[in-house]
Coordinates of C-alpha atoms in Angstrom, one line a residue:
Chain A
X385 CA 71.7 178.0 214.4
X386 CA 73.4 179.6 211.3
X387 CA 76.8 178.8 212.7
X388 CA 75.9 175.2 213.4
X389 CA 74.6 174.9 209.9
X390 CA 77.9 176.3 208.6
X391 CA 79.9 173.7 210.5
X392 CA 77.6 170.9 209.5
X393 CA 78.1 171.8 205.8
X394 CA 81.9 171.9 206.4
X395 CA 82.1 168.6 208.2
X396 CA 79.9 166.6 205.9
X397 CA 81.2 168.0 202.6
X398 CA 84.5 166.1 203.2
X399 CA 84.9 162.4 203.4
X400 CA 86.9 162.0 206.6
X401 CA 84.0 162.0 209.0
X402 CA 82.4 159.1 207.1
X403 CA 85.6 157.1 207.1
X404 CA 86.2 157.8 210.8
X405 CA 82.6 156.7 211.6
X406 CA 83.0 153.5 209.6
X407 CA 86.5 152.8 211.2
X408 CA 85.1 153.4 214.7
X409 CA 82.2 151.0 214.0
X410 CA 84.3 148.3 212.4
X411 CA 87.1 148.3 215.0
X412 CA 84.8 148.4 218.0
X413 CA 82.3 145.8 216.8
X414 CA 85.1 143.6 215.5
X415 CA 86.7 143.6 218.9
X416 CA 83.4 142.9 220.6
X417 CA 82.8 140.0 218.2
X418 CA 86.1 138.5 219.3
X419 CA 85.4 139.0 223.0
X420 CA 81.8 137.9 223.0
X421 CA 82.1 135.3 220.3
X422 CA 84.8 133.5 222.3
X423 CA 82.9 133.7 225.6
X424 CA 82.7 130.5 227.7
X425 CA 81.9 129.6 231.4
X426 CA 85.1 131.2 232.7
X427 CA 84.6 134.3 230.6
X428 CA 80.8 134.6 230.2
X429 CA 79.3 137.3 228.0
X430 CA 78.0 140.2 230.1
X431 CA 76.6 143.6 229.2
X432 CA 80.0 145.1 230.2
X433 CA 81.9 142.7 228.0
X434 CA 79.9 143.9 224.9
X435 CA 81.5 147.3 225.5
X436 CA 85.1 146.3 226.3
X437 CA 86.2 147.6 222.9
X438 CA 84.8 151.1 223.3
X439 CA 88.2 152.7 223.6
X440 CA 89.0 151.6 220.0
X441 CA 86.3 153.8 218.7
X442 CA 87.2 156.5 221.2
X443 CA 90.7 156.8 219.7
X444 CA 89.2 157.1 216.2
X445 CA 86.7 159.7 217.4
X446 CA 89.5 161.8 218.8
X447 CA 91.4 161.6 215.6
X448 CA 88.2 162.7 213.7
X449 CA 87.6 165.6 216.1
X450 CA 91.2 166.8 216.0
X451 CA 91.3 166.6 212.2
X452 CA 88.1 168.7 212.0
X453 CA 90.2 171.6 213.4
X454 CA 93.7 170.9 212.3
X455 CA 92.7 170.5 208.6
X456 CA 91.2 174.0 208.8
X457 CA 94.6 175.3 209.9
X458 CA 96.4 173.1 207.3
X459 CA 94.3 174.4 204.4
X460 CA 93.8 177.9 205.6
X461 CA 90.0 177.7 205.8
X462 CA 90.2 178.7 209.5
X463 CA 91.1 182.1 208.2
X464 CA 88.2 182.2 205.8
X465 CA 86.1 181.1 208.8
X466 CA 87.3 183.9 211.0
X467 CA 86.9 186.3 208.1
X468 CA 83.3 185.2 207.7
X469 CA 82.7 185.0 211.5
X470 CA 85.0 187.4 213.3
X471 CA 83.6 186.2 216.7
X472 CA 86.0 183.4 217.1
X473 CA 84.4 182.1 220.3
X474 CA 81.1 181.6 218.5
X475 CA 82.7 180.0 215.4
X476 CA 84.8 177.6 217.5
X477 CA 81.9 176.7 219.9
X478 CA 79.7 175.9 216.8
X479 CA 82.4 173.7 215.4
X480 CA 82.9 171.9 218.8
X481 CA 79.2 171.4 219.1
X482 CA 78.8 169.9 215.7
X483 CA 81.7 167.6 216.1
X484 CA 80.6 166.6 219.6
X485 CA 77.0 165.8 218.4
X486 CA 78.4 163.7 215.6
X487 CA 80.6 161.8 218.1
X488 CA 77.6 161.3 220.4
X489 CA 75.7 159.7 217.5
X490 CA 78.6 157.6 216.4
X491 CA 79.1 156.5 220.0
X492 CA 75.5 155.4 220.4
X493 CA 75.6 153.6 217.1
X494 CA 78.9 151.8 218.0
X495 CA 77.7 150.9 221.5
X496 CA 74.3 149.5 220.4
X497 CA 75.8 147.8 217.4
X498 CA 78.3 146.1 219.7
X499 CA 75.5 145.1 222.1
X500 CA 73.2 143.9 219.3
X501 CA 75.9 141.9 217.7
X502 CA 76.6 140.3 221.0
X503 CA 72.9 139.3 221.3
X504 CA 73.2 137.5 218.0
X505 CA 76.4 135.8 218.9
X506 CA 75.3 134.7 222.4
X507 CA 71.5 134.5 222.3
X508 CA 71.4 132.5 225.6
X509 CA 73.6 134.9 227.6
X510 CA 72.0 137.4 230.0
X511 CA 72.6 140.6 228.0
X512 CA 69.3 142.3 228.7
X513 CA 69.6 145.9 229.8
X514 CA 67.6 145.6 233.0
X515 CA 69.4 148.0 235.3
X516 CA 70.6 151.5 235.3
X517 CA 74.2 150.2 235.4
X518 CA 73.5 148.2 232.2
X519 CA 72.0 151.1 230.4
X520 CA 74.8 153.5 231.4
X521 CA 77.4 151.0 230.3
X522 CA 75.9 150.9 226.7
X523 CA 74.2 154.2 226.2
X524 CA 77.0 156.1 228.1
X525 CA 79.5 155.4 225.3
X526 CA 77.9 158.3 223.3
X527 CA 78.5 161.0 225.9
X528 CA 82.0 159.7 226.6
X529 CA 82.8 160.0 222.8
X530 CA 81.2 163.4 222.7
X531 CA 83.3 164.9 225.5
X532 CA 86.4 163.1 224.3
X533 CA 85.8 164.8 221.0
X534 CA 85.6 168.2 222.8
X535 CA 89.0 167.5 224.3
X536 CA 90.4 166.6 220.9
X537 CA 89.0 169.7 219.3
X538 CA 90.5 171.8 222.1
X539 CA 93.9 170.1 221.6
X540 CA 93.5 170.7 217.8
X541 CA 92.9 174.4 218.3
X542 CA 95.9 174.7 220.6
X543 CA 98.4 172.6 218.6
X544 CA 97.0 173.4 215.0
X545 CA 99.1 170.7 213.3
X546 CA 97.4 167.3 212.6
X547 CA 100.3 165.1 213.3
X548 CA 101.2 166.9 216.5
X549 CA 97.6 167.0 217.8
X550 CA 96.9 163.4 217.0
X551 CA 100.1 162.0 218.4
X552 CA 99.6 164.0 221.6
X553 CA 96.0 162.7 222.0
X554 CA 96.8 159.1 221.2
X555 CA 99.9 158.9 223.3
X556 CA 98.0 160.4 226.2
X557 CA 95.1 158.1 225.7
X558 CA 97.0 155.0 225.2
X559 CA 100.1 155.4 227.4
X560 CA 100.3 158.4 229.7
X561 CA 97.3 157.6 232.0
X562 CA 98.3 154.0 232.7
X563 CA 102.0 154.9 233.1
X564 CA 101.1 157.5 235.8
X565 CA 100.1 154.7 238.1
X566 CA 103.6 153.3 238.0
X567 CA 104.9 156.3 239.9
X568 CA 105.6 155.0 243.4
X569 CA 103.4 156.2 246.3
X570 CA 101.6 159.1 244.6
X571 CA 101.0 157.5 241.2
X572 CA 97.7 155.7 242.2
X573 CA 96.4 158.8 243.8
X574 CA 97.0 160.8 240.6
X575 CA 95.6 158.1 238.4
X576 CA 92.3 158.2 240.3
X577 CA 91.8 161.6 238.8
X578 CA 93.0 161.0 235.2
X579 CA 90.1 161.9 232.9
X580 CA 89.8 158.7 230.9
X581 CA 90.1 156.6 234.0
X582 CA 87.2 158.7 235.4
X583 CA 85.2 158.3 232.2
X584 CA 85.6 154.5 232.6
X585 CA 84.1 154.8 236.1
X586 CA 81.1 156.5 234.6
X587 CA 80.6 153.6 232.1
X588 CA 81.3 150.7 234.4
X589 CA 80.5 152.0 237.9
X590 CA 81.1 149.4 240.5
X591 CA 81.0 146.6 238.0
X592 CA 77.3 145.8 238.2
X593 CA 77.0 145.5 234.5
X594 CA 79.7 142.8 234.5
X595 CA 77.8 140.6 237.1
X596 CA 78.6 137.0 236.7
X597 CA 82.1 137.5 235.4
X598 CA 85.1 137.5 237.7
X599 CA 86.6 141.0 237.9
X600 CA 90.1 139.7 236.8
X601 CA 88.5 138.2 233.7
X602 CA 87.2 141.6 232.6
X603 CA 88.7 144.9 231.6
X604 CA 90.4 146.6 234.5
X605 CA 88.0 148.5 236.7
X606 CA 88.3 152.2 237.2
X607 CA 89.9 153.3 240.4
X608 CA 88.1 156.6 240.5
X609 CA 86.3 157.3 243.8
X610 CA 83.5 159.3 242.1
X611 CA 80.0 158.0 241.6
X612 CA 79.1 157.4 237.9
X613 CA 77.2 160.7 237.7
X614 CA 80.0 162.7 239.2
X615 CA 82.5 160.9 237.0
X616 CA 80.7 162.0 233.9
X617 CA 80.5 165.6 235.2
X618 CA 84.2 165.5 236.0
X619 CA 85.1 164.2 232.6
X620 CA 82.9 166.8 230.9
X621 CA 84.4 169.5 233.1
X622 CA 87.9 168.6 232.1
X623 CA 86.9 168.7 228.4
X624 CA 85.2 172.1 228.8
X625 CA 88.0 173.7 230.8
X626 CA 90.4 172.5 228.0
X627 CA 88.1 174.0 225.4
X628 CA 87.9 177.3 227.3
X629 CA 91.7 177.5 227.4
X630 CA 91.9 176.7 223.6
X631 CA 89.3 179.3 222.7
X632 CA 90.9 181.9 224.8
X633 CA 94.2 181.2 223.1
X634 CA 92.6 181.3 219.6
X635 CA 91.1 184.7 220.4
X636 CA 94.5 186.1 221.3
X637 CA 96.7 184.5 218.6
X638 CA 97.0 185.5 215.0
X639 CA 94.9 183.2 212.8
Chain B
X1084 CA 124.1 206.3 195.8
X1085 CA 121.1 206.6 193.4
X1086 CA 119.0 209.7 193.3
X1087 CA 116.9 210.1 196.4
X1088 CA 113.2 210.0 196.4
X1089 CA 111.3 212.9 198.0
X1090 CA 109.9 212.1 201.5
X1091 CA 106.5 210.3 201.6
X1092 CA 103.6 212.3 200.3
X1093 CA 100.5 211.9 202.4
X1094 CA 97.5 213.8 201.0
X1095 CA 95.3 215.5 203.5
X1096 CA 92.1 213.6 202.8
X1097 CA 90.5 211.9 205.8
X1098 CA 87.7 209.4 205.7
X1099 CA 88.8 206.8 203.2
X1100 CA 86.8 203.6 203.2
X1101 CA 89.8 201.8 204.5
X1102 CA 91.8 203.9 207.0
X1103 CA 95.0 202.7 208.6
X1104 CA 96.6 204.8 211.3
X1105 CA 100.0 204.0 212.8
X1106 CA 99.5 200.3 211.9
X1107 CA 102.4 198.3 213.3
X1108 CA 103.1 194.6 213.5
X1109 CA 106.1 193.1 215.2
X1110 CA 107.1 189.4 215.0
X1111 CA 109.8 188.9 217.6
X1112 CA 112.5 191.3 216.7
X1113 CA 111.4 192.1 213.2
X1114 CA 109.0 194.9 212.3
X1115 CA 106.9 193.5 209.5
X1116 CA 104.7 196.7 209.4
X1117 CA 106.1 199.9 210.8
X1118 CA 103.8 202.8 211.7
X1119 CA 101.9 202.5 208.5
X1120 CA 99.1 205.1 207.8
X1121 CA 97.2 205.2 204.6
X1122 CA 93.6 205.5 203.3
X1123 CA 91.8 203.9 200.4
X1124 CA 89.1 205.7 198.5
X1125 CA 86.0 204.3 196.9
X1126 CA 85.3 204.1 193.2
X1127 CA 89.0 203.5 192.3
X1128 CA 91.4 200.7 192.1
X1129 CA 94.1 201.3 194.7
X1130 CA 97.3 199.4 194.3
X1131 CA 99.2 198.2 197.3
X1132 CA 102.7 198.0 196.1
X1133 CA 105.9 196.8 197.6
X1134 CA 108.5 194.1 197.1
X1135 CA 108.0 190.6 198.5
X1136 CA 108.3 190.7 202.3
X1137 CA 107.4 194.4 202.5
X1138 CA 104.4 193.6 204.8
X1139 CA 101.6 193.7 202.3
X1140 CA 99.9 190.4 203.3
X1141 CA 100.4 191.2 207.0
X1142 CA 98.7 194.5 206.5
X1143 CA 95.8 192.8 204.6
X1144 CA 95.4 190.3 207.4
X1145 CA 95.3 193.1 210.0
X1146 CA 92.6 194.9 207.9
X1147 CA 90.5 191.7 208.1
X1148 CA 91.1 191.2 211.8
X1149 CA 93.0 188.0 211.3
X1150 CA 96.2 189.3 212.8
X1151 CA 96.3 191.7 215.7
X1152 CA 98.3 194.8 215.2
X1153 CA 101.1 195.4 217.8
X1154 CA 100.1 199.0 217.7
X1155 CA 97.9 201.3 215.6
X1156 CA 94.5 200.8 214.1
X1157 CA 92.8 200.0 210.9
X1158 CA 89.1 200.6 210.2
X1159 CA 86.7 199.9 207.4
X1160 CA 84.0 202.5 207.0
X1161 CA 85.0 203.7 210.5
X1162 CA 84.5 200.3 212.1
X1163 CA 86.9 197.6 213.2
X1164 CA 86.5 194.5 211.0
X1165 CA 85.5 192.4 213.9
X1166 CA 82.6 194.7 214.7
X1167 CA 81.1 194.4 211.3
X1168 CA 77.8 192.6 211.1
X1169 CA 77.9 189.8 208.5
X1170 CA 81.3 191.2 207.3
X1171 CA 81.3 189.4 204.0
X1172 CA 78.5 191.6 202.9
X1173 CA 80.7 194.6 203.4
X1174 CA 84.2 193.3 202.7
X1175 CA 85.2 190.6 200.3
X1176 CA 88.8 189.4 200.2
X1177 CA 91.0 187.0 198.3
X1178 CA 94.1 186.6 200.4
X1179 CA 95.4 183.2 199.4
X1180 CA 93.8 181.1 196.6
X1181 CA 95.1 177.9 198.2
X1182 CA 92.8 178.4 201.2
X1183 CA 90.3 175.6 200.6
X1184 CA 89.8 172.0 201.6
X1185 CA 91.0 169.9 198.8
X1186 CA 88.3 167.3 199.4
X1187 CA 85.5 169.8 199.2
X1188 CA 83.8 170.7 196.0
X1189 CA 83.9 174.3 194.8
X1190 CA 80.2 174.6 195.3
X1191 CA 80.3 173.3 198.9
X1192 CA 83.2 175.6 199.6
X1193 CA 81.1 178.6 198.6
X1194 CA 78.0 177.1 200.2
X1195 CA 79.3 177.2 203.8
X1196 CA 80.8 180.7 203.3
X1197 CA 77.5 182.0 202.0
X1198 CA 75.6 180.3 204.8
X1199 CA 77.8 181.9 207.4
X1200 CA 76.7 185.4 206.4
X1201 CA 73.1 184.5 205.5
X1202 CA 73.8 185.0 201.8
X1203 CA 71.1 183.2 199.7
X1204 CA 72.3 180.0 198.2
X1205 CA 71.4 181.1 194.6
X1206 CA 74.2 183.7 194.9
X1207 CA 76.6 180.7 195.0
X1208 CA 75.6 179.7 191.5
X1209 CA 75.7 183.3 190.4
X1210 CA 79.3 183.9 191.4
X1211 CA 80.3 180.5 190.0
X1212 CA 78.9 181.6 186.7
X1213 CA 80.5 185.0 187.0
X1214 CA 84.0 183.5 187.4
X1215 CA 83.4 180.7 184.9
X1216 CA 83.5 177.7 187.2
X1217 CA 80.0 176.4 186.8
X1218 CA 81.1 173.4 184.9
X1219 CA 83.5 172.3 187.6
X1220 CA 81.3 173.4 190.6
X1221 CA 80.9 169.8 191.8
X1222 CA 84.5 168.9 191.4
X1223 CA 86.8 168.7 194.3
X1224 CA 88.9 171.9 194.7
X1225 CA 92.0 169.7 195.4
X1226 CA 92.3 169.1 191.6
X1227 CA 92.0 172.7 190.6
X1228 CA 94.8 174.5 188.8
X1229 CA 96.2 177.7 190.3
X1230 CA 94.1 179.7 187.8
X1231 CA 90.9 177.9 188.8
X1232 CA 91.7 178.4 192.5
X1233 CA 92.2 182.2 191.9
X1234 CA 88.8 182.2 190.3
X1235 CA 87.3 180.3 193.2
X1236 CA 88.9 182.8 195.6
X1237 CA 87.4 185.7 193.6
X1238 CA 84.0 184.0 193.6
X1239 CA 84.2 183.8 197.4
X1240 CA 85.2 187.4 197.6
X1241 CA 82.3 188.5 195.5
X1242 CA 79.7 186.3 197.3
X1243 CA 78.4 189.0 199.6
X1244 CA 78.3 191.6 196.9
X1245 CA 80.6 193.7 199.1
X1246 CA 81.4 197.3 198.6
X1247 CA 85.0 196.8 199.7
X1248 CA 87.2 194.3 198.0
X1249 CA 90.7 193.2 198.9
X1250 CA 92.9 191.1 196.6
X1251 CA 96.3 189.9 197.6
X1252 CA 98.5 189.3 194.6
X1253 CA 95.6 188.1 192.5
X1254 CA 97.5 187.7 189.3
X1255 CA 100.2 185.5 190.7
X1256 CA 100.6 182.4 188.6
X1257 CA 97.9 183.3 186.1
X1258 CA 98.3 183.1 182.3
X1259 CA 98.0 186.3 180.3
X1260 CA 94.3 185.7 179.7
X1261 CA 93.6 185.3 183.4
X1262 CA 95.6 188.4 184.2
X1263 CA 93.6 190.4 181.6
X1264 CA 90.3 189.0 183.1
X1265 CA 91.2 190.0 186.6
X1266 CA 92.3 193.5 185.5
X1267 CA 89.0 194.1 183.8
X1268 CA 87.1 192.7 186.7
X1269 CA 88.8 195.0 189.2
X1270 CA 88.3 198.0 187.0
X1271 CA 84.6 197.1 186.5
X1272 CA 84.1 196.7 190.3
X1273 CA 85.7 200.1 190.9
X1274 CA 83.6 201.7 188.2
X1275 CA 80.5 200.5 190.1
X1276 CA 81.7 202.7 193.0
X1277 CA 83.3 199.9 195.0
X1278 CA 86.5 200.3 196.9
X1279 CA 89.2 198.0 195.4
X1280 CA 92.5 197.5 197.2
X1281 CA 94.8 195.1 195.4
X1282 CA 98.4 194.2 196.3
X1283 CA 101.2 193.4 194.0
X1284 CA 105.0 193.4 193.9
X1285 CA 105.0 194.4 190.2
X1286 CA 104.8 198.1 189.4
X1287 CA 104.2 197.4 185.7
X1288 CA 101.1 195.4 186.6
X1289 CA 99.8 198.1 188.9
X1290 CA 100.5 200.8 186.4
X1291 CA 97.9 199.2 184.2
X1292 CA 95.3 198.5 186.8
X1293 CA 95.4 201.0 189.6
X1294 CA 94.6 204.7 189.6
X1295 CA 96.0 205.2 193.1
X1296 CA 98.9 203.7 194.8
X1297 CA 100.0 202.9 198.4
X1298 CA 103.6 202.0 198.2
X1299 CA 105.5 200.4 201.0
X1300 CA 109.0 199.1 201.6
X1301 CA 110.1 197.2 204.7
X1302 CA 106.8 197.9 206.3
X1303 CA 107.0 201.7 205.9
X1304 CA 105.0 203.9 203.7
X1305 CA 107.0 205.3 200.8
X1306 CA 104.2 206.9 198.8
X1307 CA 100.5 207.4 198.7
X1308 CA 98.9 209.2 195.8
X1309 CA 98.0 208.7 192.1
X1310 CA 99.8 206.1 190.0
X1311 CA 100.5 208.7 187.3
X1312 CA 102.4 210.9 189.8
X1313 CA 104.3 208.0 191.1
X1314 CA 105.4 206.9 187.7
X1315 CA 106.4 210.4 186.6
X1316 CA 108.6 210.7 189.6
X1317 CA 109.9 207.2 189.6
X1318 CA 111.0 207.2 186.0
X1319 CA 112.6 210.6 186.0
X1320 CA 115.5 211.1 183.7
X1321 CA 119.1 210.6 184.4
X1322 CA 122.1 211.0 182.1
X1323 CA 125.0 208.7 181.7
X1324 CA 128.4 210.4 181.3
X1325 CA 131.9 209.1 180.5
X1326 CA 134.9 211.3 180.3
X1327 CA 138.7 211.0 180.8
X1328 CA 138.4 214.1 183.0
X1329 CA 135.9 212.5 185.3
X1330 CA 136.9 214.0 188.6
X1331 CA 136.9 217.6 187.3
X1332 CA 133.6 217.1 185.6
X1333 CA 132.1 215.6 188.6
X1334 CA 133.2 218.5 190.8
X1335 CA 131.7 220.9 188.3
X1336 CA 128.4 219.1 188.1
X1337 CA 128.1 218.9 191.9
X1338 CA 128.8 222.5 192.2
X1339 CA 125.9 223.2 189.8
X1340 CA 123.6 221.2 192.1
X1341 CA 123.3 218.0 190.1
X1342 CA 123.1 214.7 191.8
X1343 CA 126.0 212.6 190.7
X1344 CA 126.6 208.9 191.2
X1345 CA 130.0 207.4 190.1
X1346 CA 130.3 203.8 189.2
X1347 CA 133.3 202.2 187.4
X1348 CA 134.4 205.2 185.5
X1349 CA 130.9 206.3 184.6
X1350 CA 128.8 209.1 186.1
X1351 CA 125.1 208.9 186.4
X1352 CA 123.8 212.4 186.7
X1353 CA 120.3 213.4 187.6
X1354 CA 118.7 216.8 188.1
X1355 CA 120.3 218.2 185.0
X1356 CA 119.5 217.5 181.4
X1357 CA 122.1 216.4 178.7
X1358 CA 122.2 219.8 177.1
X1359 CA 123.3 221.5 180.3
X1360 CA 125.8 218.7 181.0
X1361 CA 127.3 219.1 177.6
X1362 CA 127.7 222.8 178.0
X1363 CA 129.2 222.4 181.4
X1364 CA 131.7 219.9 180.0
X1365 CA 132.7 222.3 177.3
X1366 CA 133.1 225.1 179.8
X1367 CA 135.2 222.8 182.1
X1368 CA 137.2 221.6 179.2
X1369 CA 136.3 218.0 179.7
X1370 CA 136.2 215.6 176.8
X1371 CA 133.0 213.6 176.6
X1372 CA 133.1 210.0 175.6
X1373 CA 129.5 209.4 176.3
X1374 CA 126.5 211.6 177.0
X1375 CA 123.4 209.5 177.0
X1376 CA 120.1 210.4 178.6
X1377 CA 118.1 207.5 179.9
X1378 CA 114.7 207.1 181.3
X1379 CA 114.7 204.4 184.0
X1380 CA 112.4 201.5 183.6
X1381 CA 109.5 201.2 186.0
X1382 CA 110.8 198.2 187.7
X1383 CA 114.3 199.6 188.0
X1384 CA 112.9 202.8 189.6
X1385 CA 110.7 200.9 191.9
X1386 CA 113.6 198.8 193.1
X1387 CA 115.6 201.9 193.7
X1388 CA 112.8 203.4 195.7
X1389 CA 112.1 200.4 197.9
X1390 CA 115.8 199.7 198.2
X1391 CA 116.0 203.2 199.6
X1392 CA 113.5 202.4 202.2
X1393 CA 115.9 199.8 203.3
X1394 CA 118.8 202.3 203.5
X1395 CA 116.7 204.6 205.5
X1396 CA 115.9 201.7 207.7
X1397 CA 119.6 201.1 208.3
X1398 CA 120.0 204.6 209.6
X1399 CA 121.4 206.4 206.5
X1400 CA 121.5 210.1 207.3
X1401 CA 121.7 211.3 203.7
X1402 CA 119.4 214.2 203.1
X1403 CA 116.7 213.7 200.5
X1404 CA 116.9 216.6 198.1
X1405 CA 114.1 217.3 195.7
X1406 CA 115.4 216.1 192.3
X1407 CA 112.5 216.7 189.9

């Protein structure tokens, strides 16, 4: 608990988490307002469509999480941290936990704010959360943000430099996964197992939350063969393996 | 070649509060710290002296468990740093004043450090008061001057009321008033029975602060012992001699066992005082144009000493005769 309190003090005594939270909220709800606000018969508002913009916030969350580590390397406070807490595993796990919890909370706020805004914009549309798929599509954004934050923390620990870590994360998130599917023959098979594609499977499942809207009029569906539950487990597993590698490396390297 | 320094003196005491044994750190092909053994005693200020790049900061980081030694071992009160429970209560350190988040206030900076070692929060205000930063406690550390940052760093070192204190170049960039303050603080801390280990590249600074010295050059131990002893040896006398019969005089001097160094028609003689040289010149029949005893400055001597470590490093086989 002590270590969690330490990381909480550290995180909230600087401004960047607040700015990132605001940016995630504004970008995601803004995009949702455009999608839902412009809905018509061909593109009806659905529960899924209220969350089309979640990857906007996701990118911001990953920046926040990476910065939480890389600024410590940049300003040398990571050394002060390891000096105060020589058990690096414990120190880094505490940091990851705090950043992941914050991301979870931001994810829920962003998701429900997007959904609530959609209710206001399209009062007559069927946006009620009346199935598991509907609930997962909205409330699932929080866990996805949380595990994405874990990945970003891990990359931050490995790369140490803000610019390097952030560009790596964003390029991967925005380009690498979708480009993989362009590789002939094997590309699609690999893409099925790319983590953010799988995370999308967790959120959207087989498309039930998008009922009433033609698939081609929505965001592309995930090609993952996993069930939503296993999809989340897979995404979380990738994040935790990455974190394990990062912590093992931090224990060995000079601070 | 300048007069040679006697080989490293290592006193026999075992059981210093800080105890390094065969400490070695290699970065790629460079040896930053080379088989370094020393000990630091409580109740005294021990200076850790060496030119820039001698391996002082690397050694300090290894003491604190931040860097892993390539070989060897360093312990604090018999324990490895990483095995200390709530280490800030035993060891306080100021390695780099710039280590703070510029967006975080001085108070919050100390708050998280205190929390990490279960140090009561009122201690934060105490140390802020002690270093004179109370009025700027809520200001962001990004706007602090170097002097204020040094004070903040010292505040964080003192947070856990530790019995061992490490300071890496604490007076760097400070004004005379700040330097005086830090000197007094370190002496006061040592007088309370604490172990104070402070690095510097300035012998003149250390000569005013430290009772004991650990001197390194190129990562190797050059000297460990009292500061007084070191200065006595470091500033021993040499005599400058000019004469038209330089070669004869030089030969005579060398025959008498003096250490002679020739540079541009001038001899620098050590191991023999000016009286003896004058008499020898008379006996040899050499005319003297100059015979001036000089006591080397501290810094000059220090440079010669550490420069010598470099020569040793390069594999110079010159013997090291006792010259004092």
